[in-house]
């Protein structure tokens, strides 16, 4: 009988992504969003939502690129509307923005859907009973997703949350997603100490009587 894999997707992410890189990305995306909002000031309300969306893309792409470069994650070049990606461990890393709750919007990019097919290799970590065998992956994809309120009147200058998300191979569902503040706490977790079942016993010392006999 094939044994199910002992690994998990959060474990794989934690081993591949340095904590400092995740923290840098979190800060970069927040800063990029703030710069985009500041740059949109004074624009006509008739096209303000479109302007803010475009500015978020450009400013957050630049900030993401810098965070990847500082984390030695080999970022791709910035080119127009193209996706910026990097590499850490077995994961290719990219980003996108959505209105909070509209995760299906992630599928709108043909490039992101193509990238996600690599996650076929890690689907057994979620449903091991459906697969005959599991081989440790050499390639997988994760996205940093900035979720905005969807309104320019509610927290327009920053995401309501930033999440790390791992899609299935068709990007129709999510094998794992979690807010970055919760994911960062995983780095602080220590393996449970193994219970020491050995209970040493002191050897009983026999007393000797005056006549030399043991008692």
Coordinates of C-alpha atoms in Angstrom, one line a residue:
X1 CA 0.0 0.0 0.0
X2 CA 1.3 3.5 -0.9
X3 CA 1.9 5.7 2.1
X4 CA 0.4 9.2 1.8
X5 CA 2.9 12.0 1.7
X6 CA 3.9 13.4 5.1
X7 CA 4.6 16.8 3.7
X8 CA 2.1 19.7 3.5
X9 CA 1.8 22.8 1.3
X10 CA 2.5 25.2 4.2
X11 CA 5.5 23.2 5.1
X12 CA 6.8 23.3 1.5
X13 CA 6.2 27.0 1.3
X14 CA 8.0 27.7 4.6
X15 CA 11.0 25.6 3.6
X16 CA 11.2 27.4 0.2
X17 CA 10.5 31.0 1.2
X18 CA 12.7 32.8 3.7
X19 CA 10.7 34.6 6.3
X20 CA 12.5 37.8 5.5
X21 CA 11.4 37.6 1.8
X22 CA 7.7 37.1 2.9
X23 CA 8.0 40.1 5.2
X24 CA 9.6 42.2 2.5
X25 CA 6.8 41.3 0.0
X26 CA 4.1 42.2 2.5
X27 CA 5.6 45.6 3.2
X28 CA 6.3 46.2 -0.5
X29 CA 2.7 45.6 -1.6
X30 CA 1.4 47.9 1.1
X31 CA 3.8 50.7 0.1
X32 CA 3.0 50.2 -3.6
X33 CA -0.7 50.5 -2.9
X34 CA -0.2 53.7 -0.8
X35 CA 1.9 55.3 -3.6
X36 CA -0.7 54.4 -6.2
X37 CA -3.5 56.1 -4.1
X38 CA -1.4 59.2 -3.6
X39 CA -0.6 59.4 -7.3
X40 CA -4.3 59.3 -8.2
X41 CA -5.2 62.4 -6.2
X42 CA -6.8 65.1 -8.3
X43 CA -8.0 62.8 -11.1
X44 CA -11.6 63.1 -12.3
X45 CA -14.0 60.7 -10.6
X46 CA -15.4 59.6 -13.9
X47 CA -12.3 57.5 -14.5
X48 CA -10.8 57.4 -11.0
X49 CA -11.5 53.6 -10.4
X50 CA -9.7 52.7 -13.6
X51 CA -6.8 55.1 -12.8
X52 CA -6.4 53.7 -9.3
X53 CA -6.4 50.1 -10.7
X54 CA -3.7 50.9 -13.3
X55 CA -1.6 52.8 -10.8
X56 CA -1.8 50.0 -8.3
X57 CA -0.6 47.6 -11.0
X58 CA 2.5 49.7 -11.9
X59 CA 3.5 50.8 -8.3
X60 CA 2.9 47.4 -6.8
X61 CA 4.8 45.7 -9.6
X62 CA 7.8 48.0 -9.0
X63 CA 7.7 47.4 -5.2
X64 CA 7.3 43.7 -5.7
X65 CA 10.2 43.6 -8.1
X66 CA 12.4 45.4 -5.5
X67 CA 11.4 43.0 -2.7
X68 CA 12.2 40.0 -4.9
X69 CA 15.6 41.5 -5.9
X70 CA 16.5 42.3 -2.3
X71 CA 15.5 38.7 -1.3
X72 CA 17.7 37.3 -4.1
X73 CA 14.6 35.8 -5.7
X74 CA 15.7 36.5 -9.3
X75 CA 12.8 38.8 -10.4
X76 CA 11.9 39.0 -14.1
X77 CA 12.2 42.3 -15.8
X78 CA 9.4 44.9 -15.6
X79 CA 7.6 45.1 -18.9
X80 CA 4.4 47.0 -19.3
X81 CA 1.4 45.0 -18.1
X82 CA 3.5 41.8 -17.9
X83 CA 3.6 39.6 -14.8
X84 CA 6.6 40.1 -12.6
X85 CA 7.8 36.8 -11.1
X86 CA 10.6 35.5 -9.0
X87 CA 11.9 32.2 -7.7
X88 CA 12.5 30.9 -4.2
X89 CA 13.1 27.2 -3.5
X90 CA 10.8 25.2 -5.7
X91 CA 8.3 28.0 -6.0
X92 CA 7.8 30.6 -8.8
X93 CA 6.3 33.6 -7.1
X94 CA 4.0 36.2 -8.7
X95 CA 1.3 38.6 -7.5
X96 CA -2.1 40.1 -8.4
X97 CA -4.9 42.2 -7.0
X98 CA -8.5 41.4 -6.5
X99 CA -11.6 43.0 -4.9
X100 CA -11.9 41.2 -1.5
X101 CA -13.7 37.9 -2.0
X102 CA -13.5 37.8 -5.8
X103 CA -10.9 35.1 -6.1
X104 CA -12.2 33.9 -9.5
X105 CA -10.6 37.1 -10.9
X106 CA -7.2 35.5 -10.7
X107 CA -8.1 33.3 -13.6
X108 CA -8.5 36.2 -16.0
X109 CA -4.8 36.1 -16.9
X110 CA -3.9 33.4 -19.4
X111 CA -0.3 33.6 -18.2
X112 CA -1.3 32.9 -14.6
X113 CA -3.4 29.9 -15.7
X114 CA -0.4 28.6 -17.6
X115 CA 1.9 29.1 -14.6
X116 CA -0.5 27.3 -12.3
X117 CA -0.4 24.0 -14.2
X118 CA 2.9 23.3 -12.5
X119 CA 0.9 22.7 -9.3
X120 CA -0.3 19.4 -10.6
X121 CA 2.8 18.0 -8.8
X122 CA 1.6 19.2 -5.4
X123 CA -2.1 18.3 -5.6
X124 CA -1.4 15.0 -3.8
X125 CA -0.5 17.0 -0.7
X126 CA -4.1 18.0 -0.4
X127 CA -5.9 14.8 -1.4
X128 CA -3.3 12.0 -1.1
X129 CA -6.0 9.3 -1.2
X130 CA -6.7 10.1 -4.9
X131 CA -3.1 9.5 -6.0
X132 CA -1.1 6.4 -6.3
X133 CA 2.2 8.0 -5.7
X134 CA 3.8 11.3 -4.8
X135 CA 7.2 12.7 -5.9
X136 CA 8.6 15.7 -4.2
X137 CA 8.1 18.6 -6.7
X138 CA 10.9 20.5 -8.4
X139 CA 8.5 23.3 -9.5
X140 CA 5.4 24.9 -8.1
X141 CA 3.6 28.3 -8.1
X142 CA 2.4 30.6 -5.4
X143 CA 0.8 34.0 -5.6
X144 CA 0.8 37.0 -3.3
X145 CA -2.7 38.3 -3.5
X146 CA -3.6 41.9 -2.4
X147 CA -7.3 42.0 -1.5
X148 CA -8.9 45.5 -1.7
X149 CA -12.2 46.6 -0.4
X150 CA -13.7 47.1 -3.9
X151 CA -14.7 50.7 -3.1
X152 CA -12.7 54.0 -3.3
X153 CA -14.5 55.1 -0.2
X154 CA -13.4 52.2 2.0
X155 CA -9.7 51.9 2.7
X156 CA -8.7 52.8 -0.9
X157 CA -5.0 53.4 0.1
X158 CA -4.1 49.8 1.2
X159 CA -5.3 46.2 0.9
X160 CA -7.7 44.9 3.5
X161 CA -5.5 41.8 3.5
X162 CA -2.5 40.3 1.7
X163 CA -2.6 36.5 1.3
X164 CA -0.3 33.8 0.0
X165 CA -2.2 31.5 -2.3
X166 CA -1.4 28.2 -4.1
X167 CA -3.9 27.4 -6.9
X168 CA -4.7 24.0 -8.3
X169 CA -3.4 23.2 -11.8
X170 CA -6.4 24.8 -13.5
X171 CA -6.6 27.8 -11.1
X172 CA -10.2 26.9 -10.4
X173 CA -9.6 26.3 -6.8
X174 CA -7.0 26.9 -4.1
X175 CA -4.9 24.2 -2.6
X176 CA -3.9 26.6 0.2
X177 CA -4.4 30.3 1.0
X178 CA -3.8 32.2 4.1
X179 CA -3.3 35.9 5.2
X180 CA 0.4 36.7 5.4
X181 CA 0.3 37.7 9.1
X182 CA -1.0 34.2 9.9
X183 CA 1.5 32.5 7.5
X184 CA 4.4 34.4 9.1
X185 CA 3.5 32.9 12.5
X186 CA 4.3 29.5 11.1
X187 CA 8.0 30.4 11.1
X188 CA 7.8 30.7 14.8
X189 CA 6.4 27.3 15.4
X190 CA 8.8 24.7 16.7
X191 CA 8.5 21.0 16.2
X192 CA 6.8 19.3 19.1
X193 CA 9.4 17.9 21.5
X194 CA 9.4 14.1 21.5
X195 CA 8.2 12.7 24.8
X196 CA 11.0 11.0 26.7
X197 CA 9.4 7.7 27.5
X198 CA 12.6 6.3 29.2
X199 CA 12.3 6.5 32.9
X200 CA 15.6 5.8 34.5
X201 CA 15.5 3.9 37.8
X202 CA 18.0 4.1 40.5
X203 CA 19.6 0.8 41.3
X204 CA 18.7 -0.4 44.8
X205 CA 21.7 -0.6 47.0
X206 CA 21.8 -3.6 49.3
X207 CA 22.7 -3.0 52.8
X208 CA 25.1 -5.3 54.6
X209 CA 24.7 -6.4 58.2
X210 CA 27.4 -6.5 60.8
X211 CA 28.0 -10.2 60.0
X212 CA 28.6 -9.3 56.3
X213 CA 25.3 -10.7 55.0
X214 CA 23.2 -8.7 52.5
X215 CA 19.7 -7.5 53.6

